[in-house]
Coordinates of C-alpha atoms in Angstrom, one line a residue:
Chain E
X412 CA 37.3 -86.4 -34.0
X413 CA 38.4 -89.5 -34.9
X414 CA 41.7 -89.6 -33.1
X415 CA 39.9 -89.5 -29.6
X416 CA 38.4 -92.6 -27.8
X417 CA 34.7 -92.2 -28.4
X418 CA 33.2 -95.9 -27.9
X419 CA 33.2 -98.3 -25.1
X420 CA 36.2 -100.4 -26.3
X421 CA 38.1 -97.0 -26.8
X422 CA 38.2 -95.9 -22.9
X423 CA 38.0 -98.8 -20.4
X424 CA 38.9 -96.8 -17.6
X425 CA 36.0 -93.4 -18.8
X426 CA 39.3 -90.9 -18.8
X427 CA 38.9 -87.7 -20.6
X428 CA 34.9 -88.3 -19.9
X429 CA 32.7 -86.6 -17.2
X430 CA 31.6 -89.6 -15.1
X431 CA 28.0 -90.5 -14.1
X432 CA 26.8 -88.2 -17.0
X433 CA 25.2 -89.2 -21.0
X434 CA 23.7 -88.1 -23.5
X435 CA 20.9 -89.8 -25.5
X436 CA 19.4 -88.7 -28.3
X437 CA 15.4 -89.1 -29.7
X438 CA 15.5 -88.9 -33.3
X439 CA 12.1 -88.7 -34.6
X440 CA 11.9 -89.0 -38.5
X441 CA 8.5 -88.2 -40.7
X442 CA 7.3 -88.7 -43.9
X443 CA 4.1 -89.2 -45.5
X444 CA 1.9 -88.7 -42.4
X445 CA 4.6 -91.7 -40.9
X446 CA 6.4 -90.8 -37.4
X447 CA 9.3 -93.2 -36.6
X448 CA 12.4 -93.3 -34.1
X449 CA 15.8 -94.3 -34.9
X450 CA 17.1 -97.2 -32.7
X451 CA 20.2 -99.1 -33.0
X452 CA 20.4 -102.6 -31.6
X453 CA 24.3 -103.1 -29.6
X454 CA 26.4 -105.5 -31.2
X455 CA 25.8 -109.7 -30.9
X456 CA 23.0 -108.8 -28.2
X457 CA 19.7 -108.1 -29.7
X458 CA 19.2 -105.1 -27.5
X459 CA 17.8 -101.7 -28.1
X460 CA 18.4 -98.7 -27.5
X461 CA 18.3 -94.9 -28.3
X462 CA 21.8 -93.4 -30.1
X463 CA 23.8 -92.1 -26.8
X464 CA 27.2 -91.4 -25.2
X465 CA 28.9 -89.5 -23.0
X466 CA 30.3 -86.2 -22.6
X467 CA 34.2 -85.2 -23.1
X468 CA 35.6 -83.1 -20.1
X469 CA 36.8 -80.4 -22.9
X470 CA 33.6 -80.5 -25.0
X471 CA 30.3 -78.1 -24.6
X472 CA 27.7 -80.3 -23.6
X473 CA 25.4 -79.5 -26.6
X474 CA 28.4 -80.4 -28.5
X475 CA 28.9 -83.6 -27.1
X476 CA 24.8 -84.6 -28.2
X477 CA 25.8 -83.3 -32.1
X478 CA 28.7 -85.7 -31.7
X479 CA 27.7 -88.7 -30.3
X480 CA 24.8 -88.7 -32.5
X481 CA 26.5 -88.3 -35.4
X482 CA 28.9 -90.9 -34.4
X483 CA 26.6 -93.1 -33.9
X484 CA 24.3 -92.9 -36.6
X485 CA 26.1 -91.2 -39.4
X486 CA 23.9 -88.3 -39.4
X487 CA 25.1 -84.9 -39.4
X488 CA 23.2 -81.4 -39.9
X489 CA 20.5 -82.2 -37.5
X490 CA 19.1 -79.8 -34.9
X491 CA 19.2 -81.3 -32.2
X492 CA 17.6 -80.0 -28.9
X493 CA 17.2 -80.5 -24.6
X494 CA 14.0 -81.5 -23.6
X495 CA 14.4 -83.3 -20.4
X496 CA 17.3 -84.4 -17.6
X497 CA 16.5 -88.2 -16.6
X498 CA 18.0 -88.9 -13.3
X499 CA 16.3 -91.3 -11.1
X500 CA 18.2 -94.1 -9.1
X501 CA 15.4 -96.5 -10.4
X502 CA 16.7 -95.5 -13.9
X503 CA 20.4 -97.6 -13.2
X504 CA 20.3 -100.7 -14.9
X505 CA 24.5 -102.0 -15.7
X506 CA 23.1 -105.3 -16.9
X507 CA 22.9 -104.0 -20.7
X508 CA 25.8 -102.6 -20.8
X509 CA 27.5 -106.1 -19.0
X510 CA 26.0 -108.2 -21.3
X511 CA 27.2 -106.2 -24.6
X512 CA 30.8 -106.1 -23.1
X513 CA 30.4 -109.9 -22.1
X514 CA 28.8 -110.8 -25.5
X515 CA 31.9 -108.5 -27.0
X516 CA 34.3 -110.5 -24.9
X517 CA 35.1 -108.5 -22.2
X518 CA 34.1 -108.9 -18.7
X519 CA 34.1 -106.1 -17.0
X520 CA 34.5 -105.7 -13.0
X521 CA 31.6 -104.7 -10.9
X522 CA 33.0 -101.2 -10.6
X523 CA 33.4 -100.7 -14.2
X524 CA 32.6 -97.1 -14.8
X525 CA 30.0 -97.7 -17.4
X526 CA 28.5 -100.1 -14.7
X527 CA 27.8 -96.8 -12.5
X528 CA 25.2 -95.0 -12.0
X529 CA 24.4 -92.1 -15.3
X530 CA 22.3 -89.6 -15.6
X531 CA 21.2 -88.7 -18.7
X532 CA 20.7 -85.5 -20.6
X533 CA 17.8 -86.0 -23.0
X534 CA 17.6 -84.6 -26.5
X535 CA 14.7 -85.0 -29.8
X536 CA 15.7 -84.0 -33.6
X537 CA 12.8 -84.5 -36.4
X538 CA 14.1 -85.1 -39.7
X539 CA 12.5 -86.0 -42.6
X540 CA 13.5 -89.8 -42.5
X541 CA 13.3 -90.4 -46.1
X542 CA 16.3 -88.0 -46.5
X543 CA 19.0 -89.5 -44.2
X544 CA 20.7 -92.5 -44.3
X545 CA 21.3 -93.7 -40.9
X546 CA 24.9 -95.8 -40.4
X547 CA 25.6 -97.9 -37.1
X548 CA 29.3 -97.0 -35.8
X549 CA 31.2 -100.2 -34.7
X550 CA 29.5 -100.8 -31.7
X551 CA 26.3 -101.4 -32.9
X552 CA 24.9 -104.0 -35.6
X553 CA 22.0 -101.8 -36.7
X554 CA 20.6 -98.7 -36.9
X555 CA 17.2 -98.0 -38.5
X556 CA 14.0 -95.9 -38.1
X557 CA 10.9 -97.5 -35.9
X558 CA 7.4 -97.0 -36.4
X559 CA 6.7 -95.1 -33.0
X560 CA 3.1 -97.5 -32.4
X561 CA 6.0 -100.1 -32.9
X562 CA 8.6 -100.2 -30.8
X563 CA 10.6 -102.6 -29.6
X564 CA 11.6 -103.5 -26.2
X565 CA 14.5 -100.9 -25.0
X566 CA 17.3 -101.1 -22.5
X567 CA 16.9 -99.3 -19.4
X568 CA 14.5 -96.4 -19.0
X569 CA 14.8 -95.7 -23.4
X570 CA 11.0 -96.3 -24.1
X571 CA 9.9 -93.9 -21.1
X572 CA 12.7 -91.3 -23.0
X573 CA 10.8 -91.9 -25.9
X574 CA 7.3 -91.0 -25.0
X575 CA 8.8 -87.7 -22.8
X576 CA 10.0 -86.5 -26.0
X577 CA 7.1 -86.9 -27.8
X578 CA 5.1 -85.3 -25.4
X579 CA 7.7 -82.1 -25.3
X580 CA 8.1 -82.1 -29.3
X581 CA 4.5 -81.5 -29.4
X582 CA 3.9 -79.2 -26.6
X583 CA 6.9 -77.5 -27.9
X584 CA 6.2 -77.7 -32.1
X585 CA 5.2 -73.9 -32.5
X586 CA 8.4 -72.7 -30.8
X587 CA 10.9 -75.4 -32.5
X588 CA 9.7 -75.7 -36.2
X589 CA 11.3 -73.2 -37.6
X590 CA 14.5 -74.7 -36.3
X591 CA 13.4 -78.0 -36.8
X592 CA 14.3 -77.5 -40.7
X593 CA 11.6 -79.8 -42.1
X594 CA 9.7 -78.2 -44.6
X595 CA 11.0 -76.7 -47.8
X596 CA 11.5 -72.5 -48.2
X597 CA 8.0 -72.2 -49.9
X598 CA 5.3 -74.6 -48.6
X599 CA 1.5 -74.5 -48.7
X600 CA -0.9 -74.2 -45.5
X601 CA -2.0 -78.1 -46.4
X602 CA 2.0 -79.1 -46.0
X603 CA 1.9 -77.5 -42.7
X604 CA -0.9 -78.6 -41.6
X605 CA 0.1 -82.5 -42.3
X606 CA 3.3 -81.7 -40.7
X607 CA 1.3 -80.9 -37.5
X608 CA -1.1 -83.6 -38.2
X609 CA 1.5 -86.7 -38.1
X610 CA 3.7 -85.3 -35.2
X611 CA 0.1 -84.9 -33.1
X612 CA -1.3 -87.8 -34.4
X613 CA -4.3 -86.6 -34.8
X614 CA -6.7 -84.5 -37.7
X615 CA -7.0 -80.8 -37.6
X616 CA -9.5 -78.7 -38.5
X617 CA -8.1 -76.2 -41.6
X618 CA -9.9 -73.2 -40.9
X619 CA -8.5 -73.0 -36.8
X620 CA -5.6 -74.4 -37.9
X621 CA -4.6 -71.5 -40.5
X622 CA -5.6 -68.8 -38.2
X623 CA -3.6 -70.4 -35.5
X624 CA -0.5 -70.7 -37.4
X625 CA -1.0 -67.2 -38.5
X626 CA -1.4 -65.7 -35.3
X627 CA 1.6 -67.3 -34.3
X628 CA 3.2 -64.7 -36.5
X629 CA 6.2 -67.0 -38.1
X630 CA 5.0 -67.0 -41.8
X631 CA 4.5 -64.8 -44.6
X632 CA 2.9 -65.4 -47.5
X633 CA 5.4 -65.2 -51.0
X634 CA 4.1 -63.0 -53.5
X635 CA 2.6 -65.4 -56.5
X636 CA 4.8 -65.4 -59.8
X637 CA 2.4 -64.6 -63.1
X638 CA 2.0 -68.1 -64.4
X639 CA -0.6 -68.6 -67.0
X640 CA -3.7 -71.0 -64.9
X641 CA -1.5 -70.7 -61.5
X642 CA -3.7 -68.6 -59.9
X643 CA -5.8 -71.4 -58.9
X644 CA -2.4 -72.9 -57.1
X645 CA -2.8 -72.4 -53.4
X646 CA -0.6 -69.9 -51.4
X647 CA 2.8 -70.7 -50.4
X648 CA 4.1 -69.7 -47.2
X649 CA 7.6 -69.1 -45.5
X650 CA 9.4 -68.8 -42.6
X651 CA 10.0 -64.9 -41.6
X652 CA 13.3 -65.9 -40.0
X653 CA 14.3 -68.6 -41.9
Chain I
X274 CA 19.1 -84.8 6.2
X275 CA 21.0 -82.5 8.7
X276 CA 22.9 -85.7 9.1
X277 CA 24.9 -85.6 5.8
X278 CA 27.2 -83.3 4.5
X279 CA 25.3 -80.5 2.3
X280 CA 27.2 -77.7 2.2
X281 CA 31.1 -76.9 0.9
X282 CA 32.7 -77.0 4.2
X283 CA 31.2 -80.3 4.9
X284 CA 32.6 -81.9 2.0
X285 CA 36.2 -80.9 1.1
X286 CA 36.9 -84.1 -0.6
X287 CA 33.2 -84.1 -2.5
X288 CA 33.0 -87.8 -1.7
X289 CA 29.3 -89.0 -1.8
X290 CA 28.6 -86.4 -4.3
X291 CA 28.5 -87.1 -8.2
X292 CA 31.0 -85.2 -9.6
X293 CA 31.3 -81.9 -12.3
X294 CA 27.0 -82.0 -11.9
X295 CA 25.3 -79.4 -10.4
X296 CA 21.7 -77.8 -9.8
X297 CA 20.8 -74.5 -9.8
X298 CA 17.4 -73.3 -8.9
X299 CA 15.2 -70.2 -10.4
X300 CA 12.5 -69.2 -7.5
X301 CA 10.2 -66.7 -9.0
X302 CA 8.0 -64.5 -6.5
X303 CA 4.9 -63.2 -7.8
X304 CA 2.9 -60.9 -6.6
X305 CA 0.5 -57.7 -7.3
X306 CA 1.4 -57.7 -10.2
X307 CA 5.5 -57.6 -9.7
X308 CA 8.1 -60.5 -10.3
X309 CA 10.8 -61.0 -8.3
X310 CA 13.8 -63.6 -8.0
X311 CA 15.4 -65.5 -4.9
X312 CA 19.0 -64.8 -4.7
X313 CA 21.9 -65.5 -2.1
X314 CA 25.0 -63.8 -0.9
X315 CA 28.0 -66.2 -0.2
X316 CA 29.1 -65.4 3.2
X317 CA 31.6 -62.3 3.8
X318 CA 32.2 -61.9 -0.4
X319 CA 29.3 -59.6 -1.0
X320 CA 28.9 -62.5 -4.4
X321 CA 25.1 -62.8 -5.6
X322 CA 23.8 -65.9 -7.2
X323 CA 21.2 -68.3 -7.3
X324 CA 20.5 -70.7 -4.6
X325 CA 22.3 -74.3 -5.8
X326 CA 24.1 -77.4 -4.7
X327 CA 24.7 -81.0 -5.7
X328 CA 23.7 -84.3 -6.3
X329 CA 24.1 -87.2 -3.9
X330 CA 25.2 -90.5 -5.5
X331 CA 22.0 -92.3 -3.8
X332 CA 19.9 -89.7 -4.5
X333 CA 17.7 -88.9 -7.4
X334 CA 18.3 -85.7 -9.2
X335 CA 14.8 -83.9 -8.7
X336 CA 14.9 -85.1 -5.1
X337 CA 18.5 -83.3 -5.0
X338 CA 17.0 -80.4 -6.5
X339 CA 14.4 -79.8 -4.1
X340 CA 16.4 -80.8 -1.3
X341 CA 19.1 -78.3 -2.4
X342 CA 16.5 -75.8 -3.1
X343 CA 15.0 -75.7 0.3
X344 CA 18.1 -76.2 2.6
X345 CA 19.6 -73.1 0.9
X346 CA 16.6 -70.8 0.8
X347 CA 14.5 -72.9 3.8
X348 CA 11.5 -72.7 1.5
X349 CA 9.5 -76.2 1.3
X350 CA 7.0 -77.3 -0.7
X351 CA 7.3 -75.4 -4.0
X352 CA 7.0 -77.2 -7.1
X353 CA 10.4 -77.2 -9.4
X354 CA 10.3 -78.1 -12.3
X355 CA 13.3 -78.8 -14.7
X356 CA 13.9 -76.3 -17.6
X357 CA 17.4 -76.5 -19.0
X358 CA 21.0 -78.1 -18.7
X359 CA 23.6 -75.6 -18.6
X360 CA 27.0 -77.2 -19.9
X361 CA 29.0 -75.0 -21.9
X362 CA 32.9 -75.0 -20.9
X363 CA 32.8 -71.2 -21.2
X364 CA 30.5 -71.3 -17.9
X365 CA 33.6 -72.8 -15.6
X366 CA 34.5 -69.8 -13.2
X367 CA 36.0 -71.0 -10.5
X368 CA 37.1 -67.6 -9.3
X369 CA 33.7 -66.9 -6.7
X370 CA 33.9 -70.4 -5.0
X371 CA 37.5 -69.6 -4.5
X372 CA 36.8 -66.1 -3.1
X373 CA 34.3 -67.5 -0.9
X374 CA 36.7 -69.9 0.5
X375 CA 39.5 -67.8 1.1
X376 CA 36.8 -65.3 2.8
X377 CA 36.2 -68.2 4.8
X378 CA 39.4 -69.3 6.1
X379 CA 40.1 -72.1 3.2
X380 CA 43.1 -72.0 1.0
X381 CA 41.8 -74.3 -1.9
X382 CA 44.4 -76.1 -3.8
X383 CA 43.7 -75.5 -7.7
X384 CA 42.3 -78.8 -8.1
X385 CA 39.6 -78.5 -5.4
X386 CA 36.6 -80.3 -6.8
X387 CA 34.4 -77.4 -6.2
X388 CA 37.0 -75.6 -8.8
X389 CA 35.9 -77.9 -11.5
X390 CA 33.7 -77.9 -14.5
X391 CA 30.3 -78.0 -13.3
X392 CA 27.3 -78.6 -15.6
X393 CA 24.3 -77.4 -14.0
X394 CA 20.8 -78.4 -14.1
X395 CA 18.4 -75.8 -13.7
X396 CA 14.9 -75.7 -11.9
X397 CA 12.4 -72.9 -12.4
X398 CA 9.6 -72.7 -9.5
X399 CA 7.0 -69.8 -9.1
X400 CA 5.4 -69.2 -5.7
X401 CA 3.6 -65.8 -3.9
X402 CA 6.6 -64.3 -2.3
X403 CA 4.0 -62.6 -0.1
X404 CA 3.2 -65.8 1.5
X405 CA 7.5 -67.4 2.0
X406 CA 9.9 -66.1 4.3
X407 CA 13.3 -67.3 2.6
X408 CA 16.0 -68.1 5.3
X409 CA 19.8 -68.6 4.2
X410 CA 21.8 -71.2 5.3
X411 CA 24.8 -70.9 7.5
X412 CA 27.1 -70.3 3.4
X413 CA 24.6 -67.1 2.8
X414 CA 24.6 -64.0 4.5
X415 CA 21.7 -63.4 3.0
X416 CA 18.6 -64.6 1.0
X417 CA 16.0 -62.6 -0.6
X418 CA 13.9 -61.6 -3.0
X419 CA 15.0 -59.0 -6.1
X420 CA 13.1 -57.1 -8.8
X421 CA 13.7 -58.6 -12.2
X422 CA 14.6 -56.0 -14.0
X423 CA 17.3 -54.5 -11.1
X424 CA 19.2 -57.7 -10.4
X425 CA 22.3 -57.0 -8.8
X426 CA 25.8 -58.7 -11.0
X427 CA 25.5 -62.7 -10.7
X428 CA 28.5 -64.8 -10.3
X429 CA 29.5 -67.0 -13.5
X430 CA 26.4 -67.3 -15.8
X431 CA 23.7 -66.7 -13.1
X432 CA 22.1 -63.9 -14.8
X433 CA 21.8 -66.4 -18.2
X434 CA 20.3 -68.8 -16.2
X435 CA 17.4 -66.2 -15.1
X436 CA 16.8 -65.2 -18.3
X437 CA 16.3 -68.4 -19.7
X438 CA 13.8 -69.9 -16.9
X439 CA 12.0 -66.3 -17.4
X440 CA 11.3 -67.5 -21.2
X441 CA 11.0 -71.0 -20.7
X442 CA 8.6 -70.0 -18.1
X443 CA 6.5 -68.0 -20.3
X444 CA 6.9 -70.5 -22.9
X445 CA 5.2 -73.2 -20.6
X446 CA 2.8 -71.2 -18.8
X447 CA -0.1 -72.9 -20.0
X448 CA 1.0 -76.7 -19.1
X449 CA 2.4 -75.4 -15.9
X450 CA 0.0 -73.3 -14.5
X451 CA -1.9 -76.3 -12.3
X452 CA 1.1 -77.9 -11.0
X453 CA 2.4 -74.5 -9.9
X454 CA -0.6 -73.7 -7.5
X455 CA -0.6 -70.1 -7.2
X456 CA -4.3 -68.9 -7.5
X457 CA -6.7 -69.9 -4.6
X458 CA -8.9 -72.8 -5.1
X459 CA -11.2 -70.6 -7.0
X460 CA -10.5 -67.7 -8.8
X461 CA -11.8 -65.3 -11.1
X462 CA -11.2 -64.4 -15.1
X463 CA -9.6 -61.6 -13.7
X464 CA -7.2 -63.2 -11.5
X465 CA -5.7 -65.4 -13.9
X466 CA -5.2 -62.7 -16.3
X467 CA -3.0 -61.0 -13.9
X468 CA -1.1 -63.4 -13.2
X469 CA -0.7 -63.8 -17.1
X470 CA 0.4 -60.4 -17.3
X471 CA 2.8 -60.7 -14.6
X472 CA 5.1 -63.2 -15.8
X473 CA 4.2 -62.0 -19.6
X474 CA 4.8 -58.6 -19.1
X475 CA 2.7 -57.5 -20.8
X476 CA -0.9 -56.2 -20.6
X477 CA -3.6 -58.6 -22.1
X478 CA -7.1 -58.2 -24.1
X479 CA -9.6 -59.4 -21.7
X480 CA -11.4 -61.4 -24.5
X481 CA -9.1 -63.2 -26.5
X482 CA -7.1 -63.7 -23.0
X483 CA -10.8 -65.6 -22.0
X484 CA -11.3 -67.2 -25.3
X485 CA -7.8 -69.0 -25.2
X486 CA -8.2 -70.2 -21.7
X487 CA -11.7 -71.3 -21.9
X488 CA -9.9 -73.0 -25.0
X489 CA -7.2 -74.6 -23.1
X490 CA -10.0 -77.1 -21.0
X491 CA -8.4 -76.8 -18.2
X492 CA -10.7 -74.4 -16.2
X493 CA -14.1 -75.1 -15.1
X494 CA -16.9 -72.4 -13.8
X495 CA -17.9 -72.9 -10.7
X496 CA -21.9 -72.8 -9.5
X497 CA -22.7 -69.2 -8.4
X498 CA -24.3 -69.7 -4.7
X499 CA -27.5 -67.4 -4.5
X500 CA -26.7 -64.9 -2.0
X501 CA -28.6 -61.6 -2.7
X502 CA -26.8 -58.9 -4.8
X503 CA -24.0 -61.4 -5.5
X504 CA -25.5 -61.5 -8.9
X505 CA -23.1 -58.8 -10.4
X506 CA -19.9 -60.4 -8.7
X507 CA -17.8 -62.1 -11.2
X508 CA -17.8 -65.6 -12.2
X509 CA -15.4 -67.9 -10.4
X510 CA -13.4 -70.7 -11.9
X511 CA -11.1 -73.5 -10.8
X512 CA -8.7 -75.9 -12.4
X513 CA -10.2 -79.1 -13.4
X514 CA -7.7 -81.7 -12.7
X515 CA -6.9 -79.4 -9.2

């Protein structure tokens, strides 16, 4: 899509975009019982802030998250989901924004459009972070993955986005992790289980744990291939609608 | 806020309003075991849909919500809570809001704002319709209460936007079942379980129904007062951050 204006310095005047509305996306990345965030940092300011744009008045909505993440960041393939709508006054903050442009050299009127008020459509992806490799688009210096316990200081309302999508990954982890795409086809109860343990950041006892997970009726267990001392190997497990 | 414009044929121009944004609200009735949705009929069109509006530019979005919510339906007080962002282009009918102005004397020119993409925010609530008396406002003919499973035809993707608060409803029973406050201050086992079975519907086993919500932590029992043969009545619970 690379023949359409999709950055700030690509539509001063916000035409072909729905005013007053963005996307911004929580990427969550894990690995070895590690959860992080993808941030980028805007270009000659030092600020951060969560991958986010704005939505085309021709373009699904959910299509508009896919893209602008994966403008931003390089990433493609992830599953990206809603979790919450952030749209307090108290959230309007143009001073980022003006000092990027200004830093960028442009100085943009009071009424700039990106100045105005946004509300912003929130989504989370988890991806297993030691499988991507995150790129900054041109309007951003860096891009890179965060320990969440971390952080540093965001733009705007970013950090509050942050810890709202932590709290609806995890409320919302037996639902979404099929989608989610993070484990392999055949996994074992103990990769599950640390799966759950990192994103809740805290232990879990095996025993509930398994008969929670099997209740939840999502897995079934793969027959075991004949393999000489494998049948001390622990059961692997799959998604039934993978 | 009788004061401002709220309704279409106070705003022909949409000025003061944030454009293409919407909010659309899912008011669930329970009762006796039966669960019911508020709908409205746009004046002198015989067109069913769910009670909505817009967003002020100096307002925040959940206030809008609410405030939309309860001059359409005149219900106050009910807790909404935000459950998804509907945003696909396929959505964009602008044929009912031009029926309902030319059944109401307007002639809307094709580019009307109210004939533009809207994405819509929608709010689920759950209250006792027993104990609400929903009164239209002076766009409705009409505002009541209908059986889930015999909804009348919705206009543009109305009956979606049921659907999906019914299962993100479900999905979030547990975290929303305090803030929705619709069990009396105490309560017994029994009680709770209907209401699960309501909105589920489905019946329940009594003890693993008690065994997960005893799990949850958010119930406590409350002291039996001696009083006679009141020995055999049931134990009574209540919410512990009520």
């Amino acid at each position: 899509m690379s023949d359409q204006p999709t950055s700030k310095e690509d539509h001063p005047t916000g035409e072909g975009f729905i005013p007053h509305l963005a996307v911004d996306a929580v990427i969550f990345g894990f690995h070895d019982k590690q959860l992080k965030v993808l941030l980028m940092q805007y270009s000659k300011t030092g600020l951060y802030a969560l991958p986010g744009g704005f939505i085309r008045q021709n373009e699904n909505l959910n299509d508009a998250a896919k893209r602008v993440a994966s403008e931003r960041t390089g990433l493609t393939d992830i599953f990206l989901e809603q979790f919450h709508v952030f749209g307090d006054l108290a959230r309007h903050d143009p001073t980022p924004f003006a000092s990027f442009m200004a830093a960028n050299g442009t100085e943009p009127d009071a009424d700039h459009w990106l100045l105005q008020r946004f509300i912003s459509v929130g989504y989370f992806a988890l991806v297993d972070f030691t499988k991507v490799t995150p790129t900054p688009d041109k309007i951003f210096d860096s891009c890179g993955w965060y320990h969440l316990n971390a952080l540093p200081p965001l733009i705007q309302d970013h950090t509050a986005i942050v810890n709202k999508a932590l709290d609806s990954l995890r409320i919302m982890l037996d639902d979404k992790l099929i989608g989610f795409n993070l484990l392999p086809e055949d996994f074992t109860m103990g990769d599950l289980q640390s799966l759950y343990e990192t994103i809740l950041g805290k232990s879990l006892l095996r025993p509930a744990f398994q008969r929670k997970m099997l209740g939840l009726g999502i897995l079934e267990r793969v027959a075991k291939k004949y393999s000489g001392g494998a049948h001390k190997a622990p059961y692997l497990y799959r998604f039934v609608y993978k």
